[in-house]
């Protein structure tokens, strides 16, 4: 049974390995160039020196780190557009691996031959899902490790790992996205028993769930923290903290938000009386601390793994109803 399944899917596996090898041929030299540039600028050492506190005093070291980050972004800022391609890669697994897994067998009628050769539907499904799932997991782990390494210098030079895009292509969540996409494709193939409709449902469903989790759920995994700080104190958000700033603005002396999406810079020698919102105005931030990165990764990975498990369970139930 396993030999037959391997014969059915070996071309997909070989094409996928070839695509990953071609991708590695691009990622390795560009990744090495980015890591070398970051180390040469001293960006990592500069950010390490700033520590992880959310607020620090504005110093020459802060300005220097920000300047080094801008220099790196000027040369490699375009890599963020390439990273967008990595965000969509998991759904390709669902569309081209998951959706045809059952739908093609049913569409072509080959499932009847297998199920009349002493192989039960459950045995067939477990063998098929297990082998393809194992191959997908191995490939997803390699992909996640490679992309995390490749994108690390860009994240260090930008706003931190918790922000959109940075979070999506680093850590362990790409593995969970891939398994969810595969399970969704399989489930779609048990309901819409033709390959093309199943592929379309897998694509649309993956995008809808990913956007919903990212926009609605992720900011609420834990309550956000707030900070207010007076411009007279010379404090500034730490560019090395990795905090995910969700809202910011200027509040007046009564605590009302009067200027959203803005911050007051350090006060001049004459004081801050002529600044926006008048005397007593303070800067305000609402943010998720950068040290929650791995906790958020674990929460989101758990969500998508549970969704994948539920989809596989319902797909197995649907197989009983296929004639």
PDB file of C-alpha atoms in Angstrom:
ATOM      1  CA  UNK A   1       0.000   0.000   0.000  1.00  0.00           C
ATOM      2  CA  UNK A   2       2.765   2.450   0.927  1.00  0.00           C
ATOM      3  CA  UNK A   3       4.668   1.504  -2.227  1.00  0.00           C
ATOM      4  CA  UNK A   4       1.594   2.267  -4.341  1.00  0.00           C
ATOM      5  CA  UNK A   5       1.059   5.631  -2.661  1.00  0.00           C
ATOM      6  CA  UNK A   6       4.717   6.520  -3.148  1.00  0.00           C
ATOM      7  CA  UNK A   7       4.433   5.627  -6.846  1.00  0.00           C
ATOM      8  CA  UNK A   8       1.404   7.915  -7.115  1.00  0.00           C
ATOM      9  CA  UNK A   9       3.037  10.913  -5.452  1.00  0.00           C
ATOM     10  CA  UNK A  10       6.737  10.561  -6.175  1.00  0.00           C
ATOM     11  CA  UNK A  11       6.605  13.046  -9.048  1.00  0.00           C
ATOM     12  CA  UNK A  12       5.051  15.652  -6.776  1.00  0.00           C
ATOM     13  CA  UNK A  13       7.745  15.018  -4.178  1.00  0.00           C
ATOM     14  CA  UNK A  14      10.564  15.225  -6.721  1.00  0.00           C
ATOM     15  CA  UNK A  15       9.186  18.407  -8.287  1.00  0.00           C
ATOM     16  CA  UNK A  16       8.854  19.935  -4.822  1.00  0.00           C
ATOM     17  CA  UNK A  17      12.439  19.040  -3.925  1.00  0.00           C
ATOM     18  CA  UNK A  18      13.625  20.542  -7.203  1.00  0.00           C
ATOM     19  CA  UNK A  19      11.676  23.745  -6.488  1.00  0.00           C
ATOM     20  CA  UNK A  20      13.136  23.952  -2.969  1.00  0.00           C
ATOM     21  CA  UNK A  21      16.646  23.401  -4.362  1.00  0.00           C
ATOM     22  CA  UNK A  22      16.125  26.243  -6.830  1.00  0.00           C
ATOM     23  CA  UNK A  23      14.806  28.403  -4.006  1.00  0.00           C
ATOM     24  CA  UNK A  24      17.837  27.541  -1.863  1.00  0.00           C
ATOM     25  CA  UNK A  25      20.112  28.561  -4.733  1.00  0.00           C
ATOM     26  CA  UNK A  26      18.632  32.062  -4.425  1.00  0.00           C
ATOM     27  CA  UNK A  27      18.257  32.216  -0.652  1.00  0.00           C
ATOM     28  CA  UNK A  28      21.719  31.031   0.370  1.00  0.00           C
ATOM     29  CA  UNK A  29      23.800  33.681  -1.455  1.00  0.00           C
ATOM     30  CA  UNK A  30      21.399  36.518  -0.620  1.00  0.00           C
ATOM     31  CA  UNK A  31      21.118  35.339   2.985  1.00  0.00           C
ATOM     32  CA  UNK A  32      24.881  35.181   3.356  1.00  0.00           C
ATOM     33  CA  UNK A  33      25.160  38.676   1.870  1.00  0.00           C
ATOM     34  CA  UNK A  34      22.589  40.049   4.324  1.00  0.00           C
ATOM     35  CA  UNK A  35      24.203  38.387   7.340  1.00  0.00           C
ATOM     36  CA  UNK A  36      27.630  39.639   6.253  1.00  0.00           C
ATOM     37  CA  UNK A  37      26.334  43.173   5.762  1.00  0.00           C
ATOM     38  CA  UNK A  38      24.580  43.207   9.135  1.00  0.00           C
ATOM     39  CA  UNK A  39      27.703  41.970  10.918  1.00  0.00           C
ATOM     40  CA  UNK A  40      29.919  44.392   8.987  1.00  0.00           C
ATOM     41  CA  UNK A  41      27.792  47.358   9.973  1.00  0.00           C
ATOM     42  CA  UNK A  42      27.819  46.240  13.592  1.00  0.00           C
ATOM     43  CA  UNK A  43      24.023  46.288  13.679  1.00  0.00           C
ATOM     44  CA  UNK A  44      23.655  43.184  15.849  1.00  0.00           C
ATOM     45  CA  UNK A  45      26.181  44.395  18.412  1.00  0.00           C
ATOM     46  CA  UNK A  46      24.571  47.832  18.482  1.00  0.00           C
ATOM     47  CA  UNK A  47      21.115  46.419  19.171  1.00  0.00           C
ATOM     48  CA  UNK A  48      22.436  44.019  21.801  1.00  0.00           C
ATOM     49  CA  UNK A  49      23.927  46.983  23.633  1.00  0.00           C
ATOM     50  CA  UNK A  50      20.525  48.704  23.740  1.00  0.00           C
ATOM     51  CA  UNK A  51      18.961  45.771  25.621  1.00  0.00           C
ATOM     52  CA  UNK A  52      15.310  44.751  25.521  1.00  0.00           C
ATOM     53  CA  UNK A  53      13.585  47.431  27.643  1.00  0.00           C
ATOM     54  CA  UNK A  54      10.585  49.010  25.929  1.00  0.00           C
ATOM     55  CA  UNK A  55      11.691  52.558  26.799  1.00  0.00           C
ATOM     56  CA  UNK A  56      15.224  53.904  26.921  1.00  0.00           C
ATOM     57  CA  UNK A  57      16.793  57.334  27.106  1.00  0.00           C
ATOM     58  CA  UNK A  58      17.521  58.947  23.750  1.00  0.00           C
ATOM     59  CA  UNK A  59      21.302  58.727  23.291  1.00  0.00           C
ATOM     60  CA  UNK A  60      23.832  58.705  20.507  1.00  0.00           C
ATOM     61  CA  UNK A  61      23.765  54.882  20.622  1.00  0.00           C
ATOM     62  CA  UNK A  62      20.039  54.878  19.775  1.00  0.00           C
ATOM     63  CA  UNK A  63      20.572  57.265  16.871  1.00  0.00           C
ATOM     64  CA  UNK A  64      23.497  55.183  15.662  1.00  0.00           C
ATOM     65  CA  UNK A  65      21.477  51.947  15.695  1.00  0.00           C
ATOM     66  CA  UNK A  66      18.629  53.594  13.802  1.00  0.00           C
ATOM     67  CA  UNK A  67      21.112  54.955  11.265  1.00  0.00           C
ATOM     68  CA  UNK A  68      22.665  51.504  10.775  1.00  0.00           C
ATOM     69  CA  UNK A  69      19.205  50.022  10.333  1.00  0.00           C
ATOM     70  CA  UNK A  70      18.411  52.593   7.634  1.00  0.00           C
ATOM     71  CA  UNK A  71      21.679  51.801   5.858  1.00  0.00           C
ATOM     72  CA  UNK A  72      20.837  48.105   5.815  1.00  0.00           C
ATOM     73  CA  UNK A  73      17.278  48.758   4.616  1.00  0.00           C
ATOM     74  CA  UNK A  74      18.527  50.928   1.763  1.00  0.00           C
ATOM     75  CA  UNK A  75      20.445  47.970   0.380  1.00  0.00           C
ATOM     76  CA  UNK A  76      18.203  45.043   1.308  1.00  0.00           C
ATOM     77  CA  UNK A  77      14.778  46.577   1.994  1.00  0.00           C
ATOM     78  CA  UNK A  78      13.450  44.986  -1.197  1.00  0.00           C
ATOM     79  CA  UNK A  79      13.811  41.543   0.357  1.00  0.00           C
ATOM     80  CA  UNK A  80      10.555  42.184   2.186  1.00  0.00           C
ATOM     81  CA  UNK A  81       8.722  41.836  -1.129  1.00  0.00           C
ATOM     82  CA  UNK A  82      10.378  38.453  -1.696  1.00  0.00           C
ATOM     83  CA  UNK A  83       9.306  37.410   1.805  1.00  0.00           C
ATOM     84  CA  UNK A  84       5.682  37.901   0.744  1.00  0.00           C
ATOM     85  CA  UNK A  85       6.160  34.949  -1.605  1.00  0.00           C
ATOM     86  CA  UNK A  86       7.129  32.779   1.358  1.00  0.00           C
ATOM     87  CA  UNK A  87       3.839  33.698   3.059  1.00  0.00           C
ATOM     88  CA  UNK A  88       1.855  32.120   0.220  1.00  0.00           C
ATOM     89  CA  UNK A  89       3.981  28.987  -0.127  1.00  0.00           C
ATOM     90  CA  UNK A  90       2.033  26.917   2.459  1.00  0.00           C
ATOM     91  CA  UNK A  91      -1.210  27.353   0.548  1.00  0.00           C
ATOM     92  CA  UNK A  92       0.432  25.885  -2.555  1.00  0.00           C
ATOM     93  CA  UNK A  93       0.835  22.646  -0.598  1.00  0.00           C
ATOM     94  CA  UNK A  94      -2.886  22.619   0.125  1.00  0.00           C
ATOM     95  CA  UNK A  95      -3.812  23.406  -3.456  1.00  0.00           C
ATOM     96  CA  UNK A  96      -1.445  21.028  -5.271  1.00  0.00           C
ATOM     97  CA  UNK A  97      -0.901  18.281  -2.664  1.00  0.00           C
ATOM     98  CA  UNK A  98      -3.984  18.264  -0.447  1.00  0.00           C
ATOM     99  CA  UNK A  99      -6.881  18.978  -2.805  1.00  0.00           C
ATOM    100  CA  UNK A 100      -6.073  16.283  -5.404  1.00  0.00           C
ATOM    101  CA  UNK A 101      -5.276  13.639  -2.766  1.00  0.00           C
ATOM    102  CA  UNK A 102      -8.847  12.351  -2.561  1.00  0.00           C
ATOM    103  CA  UNK A 103     -10.605  14.398  -5.253  1.00  0.00           C
ATOM    104  CA  UNK A 104      -8.506  13.004  -8.111  1.00  0.00           C
ATOM    105  CA  UNK A 105      -9.083   9.400  -6.982  1.00  0.00           C
ATOM    106  CA  UNK A 106     -12.842   9.960  -6.789  1.00  0.00           C
ATOM    107  CA  UNK A 107     -13.006  11.968 -10.015  1.00  0.00           C
ATOM    108  CA  UNK A 108     -11.199   9.233 -11.927  1.00  0.00           C
ATOM    109  CA  UNK A 109     -12.938   6.379 -10.104  1.00  0.00           C
ATOM    110  CA  UNK A 110      -9.697   4.679  -9.043  1.00  0.00           C
ATOM    111  CA  UNK A 111     -10.779   4.630  -5.403  1.00  0.00           C
ATOM    112  CA  UNK A 112     -13.213   1.779  -6.127  1.00  0.00           C
ATOM    113  CA  UNK A 113     -10.410  -0.472  -7.334  1.00  0.00           C
ATOM    114  CA  UNK A 114      -8.369   0.078  -4.174  1.00  0.00           C
ATOM    115  CA  UNK A 115     -11.294  -0.419  -1.816  1.00  0.00           C
ATOM    116  CA  UNK A 116     -12.204  -3.767  -3.421  1.00  0.00           C
ATOM    117  CA  UNK A 117      -8.695  -5.241  -2.994  1.00  0.00           C
ATOM    118  CA  UNK A 118      -8.987  -6.058   0.711  1.00  0.00           C
ATOM    119  CA  UNK A 119      -7.990  -2.546   1.797  1.00  0.00           C
ATOM    120  CA  UNK A 120     -10.499  -0.706   3.953  1.00  0.00           C
ATOM    121  CA  UNK A 121     -11.224   2.973   3.470  1.00  0.00           C
ATOM    122  CA  UNK A 122      -9.654   3.769   6.827  1.00  0.00           C
ATOM    123  CA  UNK A 123      -6.456   1.849   6.020  1.00  0.00           C
ATOM    124  CA  UNK A 124      -6.233   3.552   2.630  1.00  0.00           C
ATOM    125  CA  UNK A 125      -6.808   6.996   4.112  1.00  0.00           C
ATOM    126  CA  UNK A 126      -4.368   6.565   7.007  1.00  0.00           C
ATOM    127  CA  UNK A 127      -1.645   5.300   4.692  1.00  0.00           C
ATOM    128  CA  UNK A 128      -2.246   8.011   2.110  1.00  0.00           C
ATOM    129  CA  UNK A 129      -2.649  10.881   4.570  1.00  0.00           C
ATOM    130  CA  UNK A 130       0.202   9.610   6.720  1.00  0.00           C
ATOM    131  CA  UNK A 131       2.785   9.316   3.949  1.00  0.00           C
ATOM    132  CA  UNK A 132       1.921  12.623   2.285  1.00  0.00           C
ATOM    133  CA  UNK A 133       1.646  14.318   5.690  1.00  0.00           C
ATOM    134  CA  UNK A 134       5.066  13.018   6.754  1.00  0.00           C
ATOM    135  CA  UNK A 135       6.699  14.216   3.527  1.00  0.00           C
ATOM    136  CA  UNK A 136       5.010  17.587   3.898  1.00  0.00           C
ATOM    137  CA  UNK A 137       6.138  17.947   7.514  1.00  0.00           C
ATOM    138  CA  UNK A 138       9.779  17.242   6.644  1.00  0.00           C
ATOM    139  CA  UNK A 139       9.702  19.733   3.792  1.00  0.00           C
ATOM    140  CA  UNK A 140       7.924  22.332   5.945  1.00  0.00           C
ATOM    141  CA  UNK A 141      10.524  22.050   8.721  1.00  0.00           C
ATOM    142  CA  UNK A 142      13.349  22.588   6.241  1.00  0.00           C
ATOM    143  CA  UNK A 143      11.503  25.493   4.653  1.00  0.00           C
ATOM    144  CA  UNK A 144      10.783  27.141   8.023  1.00  0.00           C
ATOM    145  CA  UNK A 145      14.375  26.858   9.215  1.00  0.00           C
ATOM    146  CA  UNK A 146      15.737  28.204   5.939  1.00  0.00           C
ATOM    147  CA  UNK A 147      13.392  31.173   5.708  1.00  0.00           C
ATOM    148  CA  UNK A 148      13.899  32.077   9.386  1.00  0.00           C
ATOM    149  CA  UNK A 149      17.663  32.192   8.867  1.00  0.00           C
ATOM    150  CA  UNK A 150      17.350  34.102   5.598  1.00  0.00           C
ATOM    151  CA  UNK A 151      14.988  36.790   6.902  1.00  0.00           C
ATOM    152  CA  UNK A 152      16.621  37.310  10.309  1.00  0.00           C
ATOM    153  CA  UNK A 153      18.857  40.288   9.307  1.00  0.00           C
ATOM    154  CA  UNK A 154      15.897  42.095   7.726  1.00  0.00           C
ATOM    155  CA  UNK A 155      13.856  41.656  10.905  1.00  0.00           C
ATOM    156  CA  UNK A 156      16.740  42.898  13.060  1.00  0.00           C
ATOM    157  CA  UNK A 157      17.027  46.033  10.953  1.00  0.00           C
ATOM    158  CA  UNK A 158      13.271  46.724  10.979  1.00  0.00           C
ATOM    159  CA  UNK A 159      10.576  46.760  13.632  1.00  0.00           C
ATOM    160  CA  UNK A 160      10.782  43.337  15.238  1.00  0.00           C
ATOM    161  CA  UNK A 161       9.629  39.736  14.925  1.00  0.00           C
ATOM    162  CA  UNK A 162       6.057  40.207  16.175  1.00  0.00           C
ATOM    163  CA  UNK A 163       4.992  42.475  13.342  1.00  0.00           C
ATOM    164  CA  UNK A 164       3.034  41.278  10.341  1.00  0.00           C
ATOM    165  CA  UNK A 165       5.101  39.436   7.726  1.00  0.00           C
ATOM    166  CA  UNK A 166       8.070  39.021  10.081  1.00  0.00           C
ATOM    167  CA  UNK A 167       6.005  36.793  12.381  1.00  0.00           C
ATOM    168  CA  UNK A 168       4.509  34.843   9.482  1.00  0.00           C
ATOM    169  CA  UNK A 169       7.776  33.614   7.952  1.00  0.00           C
ATOM    170  CA  UNK A 170       9.816  32.966  11.096  1.00  0.00           C
ATOM    171  CA  UNK A 171       9.787  30.422  13.893  1.00  0.00           C
ATOM    172  CA  UNK A 172       7.509  27.386  13.837  1.00  0.00           C
ATOM    173  CA  UNK A 173       4.250  28.824  12.527  1.00  0.00           C
ATOM    174  CA  UNK A 174       5.110  28.196   8.837  1.00  0.00           C
ATOM    175  CA  UNK A 175       5.065  24.469   9.650  1.00  0.00           C
ATOM    176  CA  UNK A 176       1.589  24.746  11.177  1.00  0.00           C
ATOM    177  CA  UNK A 177       0.332  26.834   8.234  1.00  0.00           C
ATOM    178  CA  UNK A 178       1.562  24.137   5.841  1.00  0.00           C
ATOM    179  CA  UNK A 179      -0.091  21.281   7.724  1.00  0.00           C
ATOM    180  CA  UNK A 180      -3.336  23.253   7.945  1.00  0.00           C
ATOM    181  CA  UNK A 181      -3.243  23.973   4.205  1.00  0.00           C
ATOM    182  CA  UNK A 182      -2.696  20.288   3.451  1.00  0.00           C
ATOM    183  CA  UNK A 183      -5.556  19.201   5.730  1.00  0.00           C
ATOM    184  CA  UNK A 184      -7.861  21.844   4.284  1.00  0.00           C
ATOM    185  CA  UNK A 185      -7.094  20.656   0.769  1.00  0.00           C
ATOM    186  CA  UNK A 186      -7.817  17.043   1.735  1.00  0.00           C
ATOM    187  CA  UNK A 187     -11.084  18.025   3.417  1.00  0.00           C
ATOM    188  CA  UNK A 188     -12.139  20.100   0.400  1.00  0.00           C
ATOM    189  CA  UNK A 189     -11.446  17.113  -1.832  1.00  0.00           C
ATOM    190  CA  UNK A 190     -13.839  14.908   0.172  1.00  0.00           C
ATOM    191  CA  UNK A 191     -16.704  17.389  -0.247  1.00  0.00           C
ATOM    192  CA  UNK A 192     -16.100  18.734  -3.742  1.00  0.00           C
ATOM    193  CA  UNK A 193     -15.081  15.546  -5.488  1.00  0.00           C
ATOM    194  CA  UNK A 194     -13.519  17.216  -8.494  1.00  0.00           C
ATOM    195  CA  UNK A 195      -9.977  18.505  -8.410  1.00  0.00           C
ATOM    196  CA  UNK A 196     -10.402  22.083  -9.641  1.00  0.00           C
ATOM    197  CA  UNK A 197     -13.282  23.052  -7.292  1.00  0.00           C
ATOM    198  CA  UNK A 198     -11.398  21.475  -4.374  1.00  0.00           C
ATOM    199  CA  UNK A 199      -8.278  23.477  -5.249  1.00  0.00           C
ATOM    200  CA  UNK A 200     -10.291  26.695  -5.386  1.00  0.00           C
ATOM    201  CA  UNK A 201     -11.958  26.034  -2.028  1.00  0.00           C
ATOM    202  CA  UNK A 202      -8.601  25.223  -0.442  1.00  0.00           C
ATOM    203  CA  UNK A 203      -7.131  28.495  -1.717  1.00  0.00           C
ATOM    204  CA  UNK A 204     -10.033  30.687  -0.610  1.00  0.00           C
ATOM    205  CA  UNK A 205     -10.492  28.904   2.715  1.00  0.00           C
ATOM    206  CA  UNK A 206      -6.812  29.153   3.624  1.00  0.00           C
ATOM    207  CA  UNK A 207      -6.709  32.871   2.856  1.00  0.00           C
ATOM    208  CA  UNK A 208      -9.880  33.547   4.868  1.00  0.00           C
ATOM    209  CA  UNK A 209      -8.685  31.670   7.970  1.00  0.00           C
ATOM    210  CA  UNK A 210      -5.178  33.138   7.834  1.00  0.00           C
ATOM    211  CA  UNK A 211      -6.471  36.710   7.581  1.00  0.00           C
ATOM    212  CA  UNK A 212      -9.027  36.171  10.346  1.00  0.00           C
ATOM    213  CA  UNK A 213      -6.437  34.740  12.744  1.00  0.00           C
ATOM    214  CA  UNK A 214      -3.837  37.351  11.911  1.00  0.00           C
ATOM    215  CA  UNK A 215      -6.092  40.401  12.134  1.00  0.00           C
ATOM    216  CA  UNK A 216      -8.657  39.388  14.759  1.00  0.00           C
ATOM    217  CA  UNK A 217      -7.034  36.792  16.999  1.00  0.00           C
ATOM    218  CA  UNK A 218      -3.282  37.421  17.112  1.00  0.00           C
ATOM    219  CA  UNK A 219      -3.450  40.935  18.630  1.00  0.00           C
ATOM    220  CA  UNK A 220      -5.616  39.462  21.426  1.00  0.00           C
ATOM    221  CA  UNK A 221      -3.618  36.373  22.404  1.00  0.00           C
ATOM    222  CA  UNK A 222      -2.608  38.346  25.496  1.00  0.00           C
ATOM    223  CA  UNK A 223      -3.765  41.776  26.669  1.00  0.00           C
ATOM    224  CA  UNK A 224      -1.666  44.540  25.149  1.00  0.00           C
ATOM    225  CA  UNK A 225       0.427  46.743  27.405  1.00  0.00           C
ATOM    226  CA  UNK A 226       0.344  50.553  27.473  1.00  0.00           C
ATOM    227  CA  UNK A 227       3.033  53.136  28.165  1.00  0.00           C
ATOM    228  CA  UNK A 228       2.929  56.897  28.588  1.00  0.00           C
ATOM    229  CA  UNK A 229       6.064  58.972  28.757  1.00  0.00           C
ATOM    230  CA  UNK A 230       6.727  62.697  28.830  1.00  0.00           C
ATOM    231  CA  UNK A 231       8.864  64.227  26.066  1.00  0.00           C
ATOM    232  CA  UNK A 232      10.732  66.217  28.704  1.00  0.00           C
ATOM    233  CA  UNK A 233      12.269  63.000  30.045  1.00  0.00           C
ATOM    234  CA  UNK A 234      14.138  62.298  26.824  1.00  0.00           C
ATOM    235  CA  UNK A 235      12.719  58.776  26.647  1.00  0.00           C
ATOM    236  CA  UNK A 236      12.048  56.987  23.377  1.00  0.00           C
ATOM    237  CA  UNK A 237      10.810  53.532  22.334  1.00  0.00           C
ATOM    238  CA  UNK A 238      13.706  51.107  22.140  1.00  0.00           C
ATOM    239  CA  UNK A 239      14.286  50.135  18.486  1.00  0.00           C
ATOM    240  CA  UNK A 240      15.937  46.902  19.650  1.00  0.00           C
ATOM    241  CA  UNK A 241      13.116  45.710  21.921  1.00  0.00           C
ATOM    242  CA  UNK A 242      11.156  43.989  19.143  1.00  0.00           C
ATOM    243  CA  UNK A 243       7.886  45.354  20.551  1.00  0.00           C
ATOM    244  CA  UNK A 244       4.837  45.228  18.276  1.00  0.00           C
ATOM    245  CA  UNK A 245       3.436  48.760  18.460  1.00  0.00           C
ATOM    246  CA  UNK A 246      -0.283  48.483  17.728  1.00  0.00           C
ATOM    247  CA  UNK A 247      -1.388  52.069  18.485  1.00  0.00           C
ATOM    248  CA  UNK A 248       0.361  55.296  19.358  1.00  0.00           C
ATOM    249  CA  UNK A 249      -0.525  58.917  19.816  1.00  0.00           C
ATOM    250  CA  UNK A 250      -0.329  62.037  21.944  1.00  0.00           C
ATOM    251  CA  UNK A 251      -2.521  62.462  25.023  1.00  0.00           C
ATOM    252  CA  UNK A 252      -3.221  65.796  26.688  1.00  0.00           C
ATOM    253  CA  UNK A 253      -2.965  66.538  30.393  1.00  0.00           C
ATOM    254  CA  UNK A 254      -6.487  65.117  30.921  1.00  0.00           C
ATOM    255  CA  UNK A 255      -5.456  61.777  29.389  1.00  0.00           C
ATOM    256  CA  UNK A 256      -7.460  62.213  26.176  1.00  0.00           C
ATOM    257  CA  UNK A 257      -6.007  61.003  22.882  1.00  0.00           C
ATOM    258  CA  UNK A 258      -5.807  64.204  20.845  1.00  0.00           C
ATOM    259  CA  UNK A 259      -3.283  63.378  18.102  1.00  0.00           C
ATOM    260  CA  UNK A 260      -3.313  59.741  16.917  1.00  0.00           C
ATOM    261  CA  UNK A 261      -0.404  58.149  15.071  1.00  0.00           C
ATOM    262  CA  UNK A 262       2.099  60.760  16.201  1.00  0.00           C
ATOM    263  CA  UNK A 263       4.737  61.255  18.864  1.00  0.00           C
ATOM    264  CA  UNK A 264       6.303  64.335  20.456  1.00  0.00           C
ATOM    265  CA  UNK A 265      10.057  64.503  20.114  1.00  0.00           C
ATOM    266  CA  UNK A 266      12.450  65.598  22.884  1.00  0.00           C
ATOM    267  CA  UNK A 267      11.687  69.051  24.248  1.00  0.00           C
ATOM    268  CA  UNK A 268      13.819  72.008  23.128  1.00  0.00           C
ATOM    269  CA  UNK A 269      15.617  74.135  25.741  1.00  0.00           C
ATOM    270  CA  UNK A 270      12.605  76.435  26.047  1.00  0.00           C
ATOM    271  CA  UNK A 271      10.260  73.621  27.125  1.00  0.00           C
ATOM    272  CA  UNK A 272       7.340  71.809  25.518  1.00  0.00           C
ATOM    273  CA  UNK A 273       4.604  74.400  25.995  1.00  0.00           C
ATOM    274  CA  UNK A 274       4.212  75.086  22.289  1.00  0.00           C
ATOM    275  CA  UNK A 275       3.947  71.417  21.326  1.00  0.00           C
ATOM    276  CA  UNK A 276       0.725  69.696  20.146  1.00  0.00           C
ATOM    277  CA  UNK A 277      -1.914  69.168  22.867  1.00  0.00           C
ATOM    278  CA  UNK A 278      -0.405  71.916  25.042  1.00  0.00           C
ATOM    279  CA  UNK A 279       1.397  71.703  28.390  1.00  0.00           C
ATOM    280  CA  UNK A 280       1.364  68.341  30.121  1.00  0.00           C
ATOM    281  CA  UNK A 281       1.009  66.355  26.884  1.00  0.00           C
ATOM    282  CA  UNK A 282       2.551  62.898  26.871  1.00  0.00           C
ATOM    283  CA  UNK A 283       3.318  60.234  24.326  1.00  0.00           C
ATOM    284  CA  UNK A 284       1.264  57.027  24.471  1.00  0.00           C
ATOM    285  CA  UNK A 285       1.911  53.519  23.138  1.00  0.00           C
ATOM    286  CA  UNK A 286      -0.163  50.342  23.100  1.00  0.00           C
ATOM    287  CA  UNK A 287       1.987  47.346  22.267  1.00  0.00           C
ATOM    288  CA  UNK A 288       2.730  43.649  22.588  1.00  0.00           C
ATOM    289  CA  UNK A 289       6.192  43.157  24.164  1.00  0.00           C
ATOM    290  CA  UNK A 290       8.804  41.608  21.917  1.00  0.00           C
ATOM    291  CA  UNK A 291       9.595  38.876  24.437  1.00  0.00           C
ATOM    292  CA  UNK A 292       6.177  37.338  23.727  1.00  0.00           C
ATOM    293  CA  UNK A 293       7.327  36.168  20.294  1.00  0.00           C
ATOM    294  CA  UNK A 294       7.748  32.486  21.128  1.00  0.00           C
ATOM    295  CA  UNK A 295       4.620  32.420  23.273  1.00  0.00           C
ATOM    296  CA  UNK A 296       2.591  33.856  20.383  1.00  0.00           C
ATOM    297  CA  UNK A 297       4.280  31.394  18.018  1.00  0.00           C
ATOM    298  CA  UNK A 298       3.214  28.534  20.267  1.00  0.00           C
ATOM    299  CA  UNK A 299      -0.372  29.779  20.546  1.00  0.00           C
ATOM    300  CA  UNK A 300      -0.789  30.268  16.808  1.00  0.00           C
ATOM    301  CA  UNK A 301       0.907  26.974  15.990  1.00  0.00           C
ATOM    302  CA  UNK A 302      -1.469  25.210  18.378  1.00  0.00           C
ATOM    303  CA  UNK A 303      -4.494  26.844  16.737  1.00  0.00           C
ATOM    304  CA  UNK A 304      -3.529  25.747  13.235  1.00  0.00           C
ATOM    305  CA  UNK A 305      -2.458  22.245  14.290  1.00  0.00           C
ATOM    306  CA  UNK A 306      -5.816  21.754  16.031  1.00  0.00           C
ATOM    307  CA  UNK A 307      -7.647  23.037  12.957  1.00  0.00           C
ATOM    308  CA  UNK A 308      -5.631  20.642  10.789  1.00  0.00           C
ATOM    309  CA  UNK A 309      -6.441  17.713  13.072  1.00  0.00           C
ATOM    310  CA  UNK A 310     -10.159  18.580  13.011  1.00  0.00           C
ATOM    311  CA  UNK A 311     -10.156  18.811   9.210  1.00  0.00           C
ATOM    312  CA  UNK A 312      -8.474  15.414   8.883  1.00  0.00           C
ATOM    313  CA  UNK A 313     -11.029  13.908  11.294  1.00  0.00           C
ATOM    314  CA  UNK A 314     -13.964  15.262   9.279  1.00  0.00           C
ATOM    315  CA  UNK A 315     -12.304  14.197   6.034  1.00  0.00           C
ATOM    316  CA  UNK A 316     -12.093  10.620   7.359  1.00  0.00           C
ATOM    317  CA  UNK A 317     -15.783  10.746   8.247  1.00  0.00           C
ATOM    318  CA  UNK A 318     -16.655  12.034   4.786  1.00  0.00           C
ATOM    319  CA  UNK A 319     -14.836   9.090   3.170  1.00  0.00           C
ATOM    320  CA  UNK A 320     -17.511   6.753   4.555  1.00  0.00           C
ATOM    321  CA  UNK A 321     -20.124   8.520   2.444  1.00  0.00           C
ATOM    322  CA  UNK A 322     -18.242   8.307  -0.852  1.00  0.00           C
ATOM    323  CA  UNK A 323     -19.691   5.631  -3.148  1.00  0.00           C
TER     324      UNK A 323
END
